[in-house]
DNA sequence: CGCCAGGTTGAAGCGCTTCAACGTCTGTGG
DNA sequence: CCACAGACGTTGAAGCGCTTCAACCTGGCG
């Protein structure tokens, strides 16, 4: 828990240096939690009522589409993991959050967070910066899906998010890249035969 | 300009009811501007220094990819139009913003806006809500690109953004949907032959 | 009238998908 | 300790849809 607070403090300080009393208030609404591998942080159909900051572990966001389990995103330790859309709009999530490794984390529930926003201008700013940050991430993702080939996306993933390749089974990565597992396998085979051509 | 202020007020009030003095300050940093059809609000390679609220007109965001002009987004009157990523990160934009119709708008430049955030907690909140809002939009877009077929995306566009079909030449819509113009044409032909099957 | 951009249509090609079979590794139970 | 089931990844063959390249049509505009 000490460790976890330190991580979160480091993350937050990058965005906004909260005055000590605001940090204390912010820390006051944290709820520690932990999940075993395979457990759900959020079930599909529930309204996402928490934002989670991961101290350790790995979480995937997935949906069921035409009966298929498709992975939409991966969240690693040292980052926030949440279904932000459901959290913001207060509507049932079409996405589930599942621990792929044992996770330790702290959660902030929606009501507490809104209260903090209301009473702390710096927290409000932090919220804005986080929203802006995840927007730029989402925006890059959209761009990559529109303009890059699956092979380019795979190569970019290796370069930019090596942890994913290292810690996630391939079948989950495939749908994250917008592919079937067989296709990802073939792309990998193609690349090892002809390493860095082009 | 009266009209434009009213529109912006309506838009803003949906998010946050600014106290009168904060609204006045906010209004004070607005810079009216207008662009002819074809003119650029933002050139590729420049840092986006403004957020624009469109009173009238239509703007597209595009990029040049392998020598091809690809459209990434459309912005209509009554909404903000900007290259938010460049605006936020203060890095040169890989995207250009071009008026597709004559546009009247008000702009907020980056420094002024940061100043407003610093001095007005409600403005800060408005910034957060806007960032959250465009994130959920981007998130839905990503989802659609990952999980829907081009035909499904086209049908969704007709239903959810009919203005796009009504006012934008098809070739721009094609790249917005992640297609070549010929493919969009064929999808349309397919659908008119077999109207709403499935 | 004739040019040109935008849209449509045709034919061939390529890449991802589908369905299926096979290999490998791991964990479980005999 | 070995045997086997099951999950995961790989590989093969056939299919389909988008792309590519090209020709053609139409409507707008000088």
Tab-separated table of C-alpha atoms (C1' of nucleotides) in Angstrom:
chain	number	residue	atom	x	y	z
A	1	UNK	CA	0.000	0.000	0.000
A	2	UNK	CA	2.901	2.344	0.759
A	3	UNK	CA	4.374	1.446	-2.581
A	4	UNK	CA	1.067	1.954	-4.287
A	5	UNK	CA	0.598	5.427	-2.835
A	6	UNK	CA	4.071	6.361	-3.946
A	7	UNK	CA	3.325	5.235	-7.475
A	8	UNK	CA	0.100	7.145	-7.609
A	9	UNK	CA	1.738	10.227	-6.176
A	10	UNK	CA	4.425	10.050	-8.846
A	11	UNK	CA	1.804	9.656	-11.549
A	12	UNK	CA	-0.294	12.523	-10.241
A	13	UNK	CA	2.640	14.853	-9.727
A	14	UNK	CA	3.427	14.593	-13.414
A	15	UNK	CA	0.055	16.139	-14.101
A	16	UNK	CA	-0.541	18.517	-11.219
A	17	UNK	CA	1.338	19.199	-8.027
A	18	UNK	CA	-1.496	19.020	-5.565
A	19	UNK	CA	-1.058	21.178	-2.448
A	20	UNK	CA	-0.598	18.919	0.537
A	21	UNK	CA	-4.075	19.381	1.955
A	22	UNK	CA	-5.680	18.645	-1.402
A	23	UNK	CA	-3.583	15.537	-1.780
A	24	UNK	CA	-4.637	14.427	1.648
A	25	UNK	CA	-8.275	14.860	0.739
A	26	UNK	CA	-7.712	13.032	-2.512
A	27	UNK	CA	-5.931	10.213	-0.719
A	28	UNK	CA	-8.810	10.064	1.713
A	29	UNK	CA	-11.269	8.801	-0.845
A	30	UNK	CA	-9.050	5.966	-2.050
A	31	UNK	CA	-10.251	2.459	-1.496
A	32	UNK	CA	-7.629	-0.269	-1.711
A	33	UNK	CA	-8.609	-3.499	-3.403
A	34	UNK	CA	-7.091	-6.536	-5.004
A	35	UNK	CA	-8.176	-9.070	-7.586
A	36	UNK	CA	-7.036	-12.526	-8.510
A	37	UNK	CA	-6.189	-13.518	-12.016
A	38	UNK	CA	-9.399	-13.953	-13.962
A	39	UNK	CA	-11.568	-11.908	-11.621
A	40	UNK	CA	-13.604	-9.014	-12.908
A	41	UNK	CA	-13.121	-5.399	-11.906
A	42	UNK	CA	-16.226	-4.610	-13.938
A	43	UNK	CA	-18.870	-6.914	-15.351
A	44	UNK	CA	-20.461	-6.217	-18.693
A	45	UNK	CA	-23.843	-4.558	-18.160
A	46	UNK	CA	-22.917	-2.828	-14.921
A	47	UNK	CA	-22.363	0.887	-14.643
A	48	UNK	CA	-18.681	1.509	-14.056
A	49	UNK	CA	-18.603	3.234	-10.707
A	50	UNK	CA	-14.846	3.328	-10.113
A	51	UNK	CA	-11.657	4.577	-11.554
A	52	UNK	CA	-8.845	2.218	-10.587
A	53	UNK	CA	-5.181	2.998	-10.288
A	54	UNK	CA	-3.177	-0.190	-10.753
A	55	UNK	CA	-0.238	-0.710	-8.426
A	56	UNK	CA	0.589	-4.128	-9.791
A	57	UNK	CA	-0.970	-6.381	-12.337
A	58	UNK	CA	-2.546	-6.273	-15.736
A	59	UNK	CA	-6.153	-5.760	-16.782
A	60	UNK	CA	-7.874	-6.180	-20.103
A	61	UNK	CA	-11.017	-4.513	-21.380
A	62	UNK	CA	-13.094	-6.768	-23.575
A	63	UNK	CA	-16.496	-7.053	-25.153
A	64	UNK	CA	-18.600	-9.843	-26.559
A	65	UNK	CA	-19.346	-9.228	-30.201
A	66	UNK	CA	-21.342	-11.814	-32.129
A	67	UNK	CA	-20.491	-14.292	-29.419
A	68	UNK	CA	-16.778	-13.621	-29.693
A	69	UNK	CA	-14.607	-12.356	-26.862
A	70	UNK	CA	-12.745	-9.372	-28.282
A	71	UNK	CA	-10.102	-7.435	-26.392
A	72	UNK	CA	-10.248	-3.701	-26.646
A	73	UNK	CA	-7.510	-2.468	-24.370
A	74	UNK	CA	-4.796	-3.463	-21.896
A	75	UNK	CA	-3.985	-1.620	-18.688
A	76	UNK	CA	-0.711	-2.078	-16.817
A	77	UNK	CA	0.536	-1.276	-13.331
A	78	UNK	CA	1.253	2.406	-12.840
A	79	UNK	CA	-1.786	3.473	-14.861
A	80	UNK	CA	-5.454	4.060	-14.469
A	81	UNK	CA	-7.722	1.255	-15.584
A	82	UNK	CA	-11.382	1.982	-16.088
A	83	UNK	CA	-14.253	1.926	-18.507
A	84	UNK	CA	-14.269	5.658	-18.734
A	85	UNK	CA	-17.204	5.905	-21.083
A	86	UNK	CA	-19.570	4.102	-18.759
A	87	UNK	CA	-18.056	5.906	-15.785
A	88	UNK	CA	-18.665	9.299	-17.375
A	89	UNK	CA	-22.046	8.696	-18.929
A	90	UNK	CA	-23.396	6.598	-16.060
A	91	UNK	CA	-24.712	4.039	-18.509
A	92	UNK	CA	-24.275	0.263	-18.379
A	93	UNK	CA	-20.931	-0.757	-19.738
A	94	UNK	CA	-20.738	-2.771	-22.930
A	95	UNK	CA	-17.232	-3.625	-21.865
A	96	UNK	CA	-15.873	-5.822	-19.113
A	97	UNK	CA	-12.659	-5.377	-17.154
A	98	UNK	CA	-10.825	-8.537	-16.194
A	99	UNK	CA	-7.592	-9.077	-14.302
A	100	UNK	CA	-5.107	-11.001	-16.429
A	101	UNK	CA	-2.636	-11.069	-13.565
A	102	UNK	CA	-3.143	-10.635	-9.827
A	103	UNK	CA	-3.846	-6.961	-9.268
A	104	UNK	CA	-3.424	-4.591	-6.385
A	105	UNK	CA	-5.000	-1.218	-6.840
A	106	UNK	CA	-6.791	1.711	-5.319
A	107	UNK	CA	-10.213	2.773	-6.476
A	108	UNK	CA	-12.026	6.082	-6.518
A	109	UNK	CA	-15.744	5.891	-6.758
A	110	UNK	CA	-17.765	8.241	-8.873
A	111	UNK	CA	-19.531	10.184	-6.148
A	112	UNK	CA	-16.375	10.702	-4.106
A	113	UNK	CA	-14.498	11.852	-7.157
A	114	UNK	CA	-17.168	14.348	-8.118
A	115	UNK	CA	-17.062	15.665	-4.589
A	116	UNK	CA	-13.332	16.086	-4.805
A	117	UNK	CA	-13.657	17.904	-8.106
A	118	UNK	CA	-16.183	20.245	-6.562
A	119	UNK	CA	-14.045	21.102	-3.580
A	120	UNK	CA	-10.599	21.127	-5.099
A	121	UNK	CA	-9.734	23.181	-8.180
A	122	UNK	CA	-6.441	21.358	-8.583
A	123	UNK	CA	-8.207	18.019	-8.581
A	124	UNK	CA	-10.538	19.353	-11.214
A	125	UNK	CA	-7.494	20.233	-13.247
A	126	UNK	CA	-6.033	16.803	-12.725
A	127	UNK	CA	-9.279	15.334	-13.974
A	128	UNK	CA	-9.098	17.513	-17.052
A	129	UNK	CA	-5.515	16.532	-17.742
A	130	UNK	CA	-6.281	12.843	-17.356
A	131	UNK	CA	-9.227	13.140	-19.709
A	132	UNK	CA	-7.064	14.991	-22.203
A	133	UNK	CA	-4.385	12.388	-21.895
A	134	UNK	CA	-6.590	9.417	-22.518
A	135	UNK	CA	-8.188	11.291	-25.380
A	136	UNK	CA	-4.873	11.694	-27.175
A	137	UNK	CA	-4.278	7.991	-26.649
A	138	UNK	CA	-7.628	7.088	-28.103
A	139	UNK	CA	-7.062	9.467	-30.960
A	140	UNK	CA	-3.775	7.835	-31.896
A	141	UNK	CA	-5.445	4.455	-31.773
A	142	UNK	CA	-8.195	5.586	-34.133
A	143	UNK	CA	-5.595	6.943	-36.507
A	144	UNK	CA	-3.663	3.736	-36.490
A	145	UNK	CA	-6.784	1.719	-37.260
A	146	UNK	CA	-7.745	4.020	-40.105
A	147	UNK	CA	-4.421	4.427	-41.792
A	148	UNK	CA	-2.058	1.622	-40.855
A	149	UNK	CA	-2.041	-1.953	-42.060
A	150	UNK	CA	-2.374	-4.750	-39.517
A	151	UNK	CA	1.316	-5.485	-39.961
A	152	UNK	CA	2.236	-1.880	-39.217
A	153	UNK	CA	0.037	-1.948	-36.145
A	154	UNK	CA	1.737	-5.097	-34.938
A	155	UNK	CA	5.198	-3.610	-35.424
A	156	UNK	CA	4.122	-0.434	-33.656
A	157	UNK	CA	2.806	-2.467	-30.742
A	158	UNK	CA	6.132	-4.247	-30.353
A	159	UNK	CA	7.984	-0.984	-30.363
A	160	UNK	CA	5.639	1.144	-28.286
A	161	UNK	CA	4.091	-1.320	-25.879
A	162	UNK	CA	6.576	-4.184	-25.498
A	163	UNK	CA	4.943	-5.181	-22.224
A	164	UNK	CA	1.869	-6.266	-24.125
A	165	UNK	CA	3.764	-8.732	-26.268
A	166	UNK	CA	5.688	-9.947	-23.271
A	167	UNK	CA	2.801	-10.575	-20.932
A	168	UNK	CA	-0.341	-11.109	-22.973
A	169	UNK	CA	-1.333	-14.308	-24.817
A	170	UNK	CA	-1.420	-13.791	-28.550
A	171	UNK	CA	-5.099	-14.459	-28.966
A	172	UNK	CA	-5.930	-11.362	-26.931
A	173	UNK	CA	-3.463	-9.256	-28.856
A	174	UNK	CA	-5.017	-10.315	-32.134
A	175	UNK	CA	-8.375	-8.744	-31.425
A	176	UNK	CA	-6.700	-5.694	-29.927
A	177	UNK	CA	-5.071	-5.226	-33.335
A	178	UNK	CA	-8.330	-5.932	-35.120
A	179	UNK	CA	-7.315	-9.373	-36.369
A	180	UNK	CA	-8.105	-13.034	-35.967
A	181	UNK	CA	-5.521	-15.077	-34.047
A	182	UNK	CA	-4.627	-17.012	-37.193
A	183	UNK	CA	-3.903	-13.814	-39.036
A	184	UNK	CA	-1.631	-12.487	-36.349
A	185	UNK	CA	0.199	-15.773	-36.370
A	186	UNK	CA	0.710	-15.504	-40.118
A	187	UNK	CA	1.902	-11.935	-39.886
A	188	UNK	CA	4.464	-12.994	-37.319
A	189	UNK	CA	5.600	-15.856	-39.512
A	190	UNK	CA	5.920	-13.532	-42.473
A	191	UNK	CA	8.022	-11.097	-40.478
A	192	UNK	CA	10.433	-13.656	-39.071
A	193	UNK	CA	11.097	-14.962	-42.553
A	194	UNK	CA	11.730	-11.471	-43.868
A	195	UNK	CA	12.813	-9.621	-40.716
A	196	UNK	CA	12.766	-5.882	-41.270
A	197	UNK	CA	12.204	-5.612	-45.020
A	198	UNK	CA	10.813	-2.227	-46.066
B	1	UNK	CA	-21.799	37.470	-33.919
B	2	UNK	CA	-24.816	37.793	-31.646
B	3	UNK	CA	-26.121	34.577	-33.039
B	4	UNK	CA	-22.754	32.939	-32.579
B	5	UNK	CA	-22.496	33.959	-28.955
B	6	UNK	CA	-25.951	32.585	-28.317
B	7	UNK	CA	-25.007	29.261	-29.849
B	8	UNK	CA	-21.839	29.030	-27.804
B	9	UNK	CA	-23.690	29.975	-24.662
B	10	UNK	CA	-26.209	27.246	-25.297
B	11	UNK	CA	-23.457	24.725	-25.907
B	12	UNK	CA	-21.544	25.755	-22.797
B	13	UNK	CA	-24.593	25.849	-20.563
B	14	UNK	CA	-25.190	22.192	-21.313
B	15	UNK	CA	-21.852	21.468	-19.707
B	16	UNK	CA	-21.489	24.042	-16.962
B	17	UNK	CA	-23.538	27.029	-15.969
B	18	UNK	CA	-20.811	29.623	-15.700
B	19	UNK	CA	-21.499	32.421	-13.195
B	20	UNK	CA	-22.005	35.645	-15.080
B	21	UNK	CA	-18.617	37.127	-14.276
B	22	UNK	CA	-16.839	33.971	-15.361
B	23	UNK	CA	-18.783	33.901	-18.587
B	24	UNK	CA	-17.838	37.490	-19.200
B	25	UNK	CA	-14.186	36.690	-18.727
B	26	UNK	CA	-14.525	33.683	-20.970
B	27	UNK	CA	-16.273	35.728	-23.629
B	28	UNK	CA	-13.515	38.301	-23.330
B	29	UNK	CA	-10.889	36.008	-24.794
B	30	UNK	CA	-12.934	35.072	-27.840
B	31	UNK	CA	-11.607	36.117	-31.199
B	32	UNK	CA	-14.113	36.140	-34.050
B	33	UNK	CA	-12.898	34.923	-37.412
B	34	UNK	CA	-14.215	33.656	-40.701
B	35	UNK	CA	-12.895	31.468	-43.478
B	36	UNK	CA	-13.843	30.952	-47.081
B	37	UNK	CA	-14.479	27.559	-48.547
B	38	UNK	CA	-11.164	25.831	-49.055
B	39	UNK	CA	-9.200	27.983	-46.635
B	40	UNK	CA	-7.229	26.426	-43.826
B	41	UNK	CA	-7.905	26.923	-40.145
B	42	UNK	CA	-4.767	24.948	-39.478
B	43	UNK	CA	-1.952	23.961	-41.828
B	44	UNK	CA	-0.228	20.637	-41.462
B	45	UNK	CA	3.041	21.080	-39.620
B	46	UNK	CA	1.901	24.042	-37.525
B	47	UNK	CA	1.160	23.824	-33.833
B	48	UNK	CA	-2.568	24.166	-33.328
B	49	UNK	CA	-2.880	27.252	-31.205
B	50	UNK	CA	-6.650	27.663	-31.215
B	51	UNK	CA	-9.815	25.949	-30.296
B	52	UNK	CA	-12.564	27.083	-32.652
B	53	UNK	CA	-16.265	27.123	-32.007
B	54	UNK	CA	-18.106	26.983	-35.317
B	55	UNK	CA	-21.134	29.237	-35.700
B	56	UNK	CA	-21.748	28.288	-39.279
B	57	UNK	CA	-19.972	26.130	-41.775
B	58	UNK	CA	-18.231	22.801	-42.026
B	59	UNK	CA	-14.616	21.855	-41.463
B	60	UNK	CA	-12.736	18.689	-42.210
B	61	UNK	CA	-9.589	17.352	-40.567
B	62	UNK	CA	-7.310	15.543	-42.983
B	63	UNK	CA	-3.850	14.164	-43.306
B	64	UNK	CA	-1.552	13.213	-46.148
B	65	UNK	CA	-0.658	9.546	-45.943
B	66	UNK	CA	1.544	8.048	-48.663
B	67	UNK	CA	0.677	11.010	-50.838
B	68	UNK	CA	-3.047	10.506	-50.375
B	69	UNK	CA	-5.399	13.050	-48.871
B	70	UNK	CA	-7.338	11.194	-46.185
B	71	UNK	CA	-10.145	12.714	-44.159
B	72	UNK	CA	-10.138	11.986	-40.479
B	73	UNK	CA	-13.037	13.976	-39.099
B	74	UNK	CA	-15.828	16.442	-39.907
B	75	UNK	CA	-16.861	19.336	-37.712
B	76	UNK	CA	-20.210	21.112	-38.079
B	77	UNK	CA	-21.645	24.408	-36.901
B	78	UNK	CA	-22.529	24.399	-33.236
B	79	UNK	CA	-19.456	22.394	-32.274
B	80	UNK	CA	-15.839	22.857	-31.463
B	81	UNK	CA	-13.403	22.220	-34.276
B	82	UNK	CA	-9.762	21.771	-33.454
B	83	UNK	CA	-6.785	19.507	-33.673
B	84	UNK	CA	-6.899	18.824	-30.006
B	85	UNK	CA	-3.875	16.573	-29.914
B	86	UNK	CA	-1.559	19.224	-31.298
B	87	UNK	CA	-3.278	21.865	-29.210
B	88	UNK	CA	-2.740	19.893	-26.018
B	89	UNK	CA	0.744	18.571	-26.634
B	90	UNK	CA	2.023	21.745	-28.307
B	91	UNK	CA	3.567	19.698	-31.071
B	92	UNK	CA	3.283	20.276	-34.833
B	93	UNK	CA	0.065	18.921	-36.183
B	94	UNK	CA	0.110	16.010	-38.583
B	95	UNK	CA	-3.404	17.011	-39.463
B	96	UNK	CA	-4.791	19.970	-41.366
B	97	UNK	CA	-8.118	21.705	-40.814
B	98	UNK	CA	-9.861	22.999	-43.917
B	99	UNK	CA	-13.149	24.788	-44.382
B	100	UNK	CA	-15.448	22.825	-46.675
B	101	UNK	CA	-18.043	25.562	-46.493
B	102	UNK	CA	-17.735	29.230	-45.577
B	103	UNK	CA	-17.223	29.348	-41.823
B	104	UNK	CA	-17.883	31.893	-39.137
B	105	UNK	CA	-16.443	31.092	-35.763
B	106	UNK	CA	-14.840	32.292	-32.581
B	107	UNK	CA	-11.410	31.153	-31.523
B	108	UNK	CA	-9.751	30.763	-28.150
B	109	UNK	CA	-6.013	30.703	-28.200
B	110	UNK	CA	-4.004	28.403	-26.035
B	111	UNK	CA	-2.445	30.922	-23.700
B	112	UNK	CA	-5.713	32.754	-23.083
B	113	UNK	CA	-7.485	29.515	-22.402
B	114	UNK	CA	-4.872	28.353	-19.917
B	115	UNK	CA	-5.208	31.682	-18.191
B	116	UNK	CA	-8.926	31.246	-17.972
B	117	UNK	CA	-8.528	27.757	-16.571
B	118	UNK	CA	-6.173	29.107	-13.934
B	119	UNK	CA	-8.478	31.863	-12.806
B	120	UNK	CA	-11.850	30.183	-13.143
B	121	UNK	CA	-12.652	26.841	-11.541
B	122	UNK	CA	-15.864	26.538	-13.547
B	123	UNK	CA	-13.955	27.036	-16.784
B	124	UNK	CA	-11.564	24.358	-15.678
B	125	UNK	CA	-14.548	22.111	-15.195
B	126	UNK	CA	-15.880	22.994	-18.597
B	127	UNK	CA	-12.508	22.088	-20.072
B	128	UNK	CA	-12.652	18.765	-18.302
B	129	UNK	CA	-16.150	18.045	-19.527
B	130	UNK	CA	-15.249	18.928	-23.093
B	131	UNK	CA	-12.208	16.689	-22.954
B	132	UNK	CA	-14.328	13.890	-21.531
B	133	UNK	CA	-16.925	14.405	-24.209
B	134	UNK	CA	-14.556	14.259	-27.122
B	135	UNK	CA	-12.904	11.247	-25.549
B	136	UNK	CA	-16.120	9.289	-25.531
B	137	UNK	CA	-16.596	10.245	-29.170
B	138	UNK	CA	-13.144	9.065	-30.083
B	139	UNK	CA	-13.669	5.917	-28.101
B	140	UNK	CA	-16.836	5.060	-30.011
B	141	UNK	CA	-15.015	5.682	-33.248
B	142	UNK	CA	-12.231	3.309	-32.295
B	143	UNK	CA	-14.774	0.678	-31.368
B	144	UNK	CA	-16.552	1.013	-34.654
B	145	UNK	CA	-13.319	0.647	-36.600
B	146	UNK	CA	-12.319	-2.411	-34.613
B	147	UNK	CA	-15.564	-4.290	-34.583
B	148	UNK	CA	-17.851	-3.119	-37.367
B	149	UNK	CA	-17.659	-3.858	-41.058
B	150	UNK	CA	-17.337	-0.968	-43.517
B	151	UNK	CA	-20.958	-1.459	-44.479
B	152	UNK	CA	-22.056	-1.235	-40.845
B	153	UNK	CA	-20.021	1.921	-40.414
B	154	UNK	CA	-21.636	3.437	-43.471
B	155	UNK	CA	-25.121	2.633	-42.226
B	156	UNK	CA	-24.287	4.033	-38.812
B	157	UNK	CA	-23.038	7.220	-40.405
B	158	UNK	CA	-26.292	7.694	-42.287
B	159	UNK	CA	-28.262	7.203	-39.135
B	160	UNK	CA	-26.119	9.070	-36.647
B	161	UNK	CA	-24.592	11.824	-38.712
B	162	UNK	CA	-26.943	12.476	-41.632
B	163	UNK	CA	-25.436	15.915	-42.129
B	164	UNK	CA	-22.238	14.287	-43.283
B	165	UNK	CA	-23.930	12.398	-46.095
B	166	UNK	CA	-25.949	15.454	-47.035
B	167	UNK	CA	-23.136	17.977	-47.216
B	168	UNK	CA	-19.872	16.167	-47.844
B	169	UNK	CA	-18.668	14.793	-51.198
B	170	UNK	CA	-18.422	11.037	-51.163
B	171	UNK	CA	-14.698	10.840	-51.678
B	172	UNK	CA	-14.099	12.498	-48.318
B	173	UNK	CA	-16.557	10.236	-46.610
B	174	UNK	CA	-14.814	7.182	-47.974
B	175	UNK	CA	-11.564	7.832	-46.161
B	176	UNK	CA	-13.446	8.838	-43.030
B	177	UNK	CA	-14.920	5.350	-43.080
B	178	UNK	CA	-11.544	3.796	-43.838
B	179	UNK	CA	-12.364	2.961	-47.460
B	180	UNK	CA	-11.435	3.861	-50.998
B	181	UNK	CA	-14.022	5.910	-52.902
B	182	UNK	CA	-14.685	3.011	-55.269
B	183	UNK	CA	-15.455	0.734	-52.364
B	184	UNK	CA	-17.902	3.156	-50.813
B	185	UNK	CA	-19.597	3.478	-54.179
B	186	UNK	CA	-19.938	-0.292	-54.415
B	187	UNK	CA	-21.285	-0.576	-50.894
B	188	UNK	CA	-23.912	1.996	-51.741
B	189	UNK	CA	-24.822	0.174	-54.924
B	190	UNK	CA	-25.092	-3.087	-53.013
B	191	UNK	CA	-27.390	-1.513	-50.449
B	192	UNK	CA	-29.758	0.130	-52.925
B	193	UNK	CA	-30.195	-3.176	-54.698
B	194	UNK	CA	-30.922	-4.930	-51.452
B	195	UNK	CA	-32.265	-2.118	-49.252
B	196	UNK	CA	-32.313	-3.077	-45.608
B	197	UNK	CA	-31.645	-6.794	-45.725
B	198	UNK	CA	-30.311	-8.101	-42.413
C	1	DC	C1'	-18.814	23.160	-76.579
C	2	DG	C1'	-15.452	20.793	-74.078
C	3	DC	C1'	-12.783	20.169	-70.029
C	4	DC	C1'	-12.517	18.257	-65.463
C	5	DA	C1'	-13.760	16.526	-60.979
C	6	DG	C1'	-16.565	13.269	-58.837
C	7	DG	C1'	-18.929	9.090	-59.029
C	8	DT	C1'	-19.789	4.477	-61.056
C	9	DT	C1'	-18.625	0.058	-62.974
C	10	DG	C1'	-15.560	-3.825	-64.535
C	11	DA	C1'	-11.704	-7.187	-63.971
C	12	DA	C1'	-7.804	-8.873	-61.610
C	13	DG	C1'	-5.118	-9.175	-57.303
C	14	DC	C1'	-4.099	-9.536	-52.485
C	15	DG	C1'	-4.818	-10.023	-47.644
C	16	DC	C1'	-7.598	-11.257	-44.018
C	17	DT	C1'	-11.089	-14.725	-42.757
C	18	DT	C1'	-12.996	-19.184	-42.293
C	19	DC	C1'	-12.785	-23.947	-41.376
C	20	DA	C1'	-9.959	-27.527	-40.397
C	21	DA	C1'	-6.046	-30.257	-38.935
C	22	DC	C1'	-1.898	-30.639	-36.435
C	23	DG	C1'	1.918	-29.690	-32.972
C	24	DT	C1'	3.261	-28.166	-28.381
C	25	DC	C1'	3.061	-27.211	-23.713
C	26	DT	C1'	0.962	-27.539	-19.206
C	27	DG	C1'	-1.490	-29.360	-15.646
C	28	DT	C1'	-4.180	-33.179	-13.910
C	29	DG	C1'	-5.206	-37.848	-12.713
C	30	DG	C1'	-4.255	-42.662	-13.004
D	1	DC	C1'	6.063	-41.329	-13.805
D	2	DC	C1'	3.382	-41.506	-17.676
D	3	DA	C1'	-0.996	-40.541	-20.221
D	4	DC	C1'	-4.185	-37.569	-21.795
D	5	DA	C1'	-7.163	-33.481	-22.106
D	6	DG	C1'	-7.401	-28.822	-23.170
D	7	DA	C1'	-5.694	-24.377	-24.389
D	8	DC	C1'	-2.827	-22.034	-27.500
D	9	DG	C1'	-0.367	-21.307	-31.525
D	10	DT	C1'	0.707	-22.692	-36.265
D	11	DT	C1'	-0.167	-24.096	-40.925
D	12	DG	C1'	-2.993	-25.298	-45.091
D	13	DA	C1'	-6.722	-24.475	-48.498
D	14	DA	C1'	-10.642	-22.081	-50.084
D	15	DG	C1'	-13.517	-17.905	-49.983
D	16	DC	C1'	-14.741	-13.122	-49.817
D	17	DG	C1'	-14.249	-8.223	-49.670
D	18	DC	C1'	-11.618	-4.358	-50.282
D	19	DT	C1'	-8.018	-2.509	-53.388
D	20	DT	C1'	-5.962	-1.402	-57.662
D	21	DC	C1'	-6.043	0.115	-62.289
D	22	DA	C1'	-8.764	1.376	-65.843
D	23	DA	C1'	-12.608	2.967	-68.581
D	24	DC	C1'	-16.791	5.411	-68.732
D	25	DC	C1'	-20.572	8.606	-67.486
D	26	DT	C1'	-22.487	12.720	-65.673
D	27	DG	C1'	-22.967	17.485	-64.240
D	28	DG	C1'	-20.865	21.907	-63.488
D	29	DC	C1'	-18.362	25.673	-65.315
D	30	DG	C1'	-15.364	28.430	-68.114
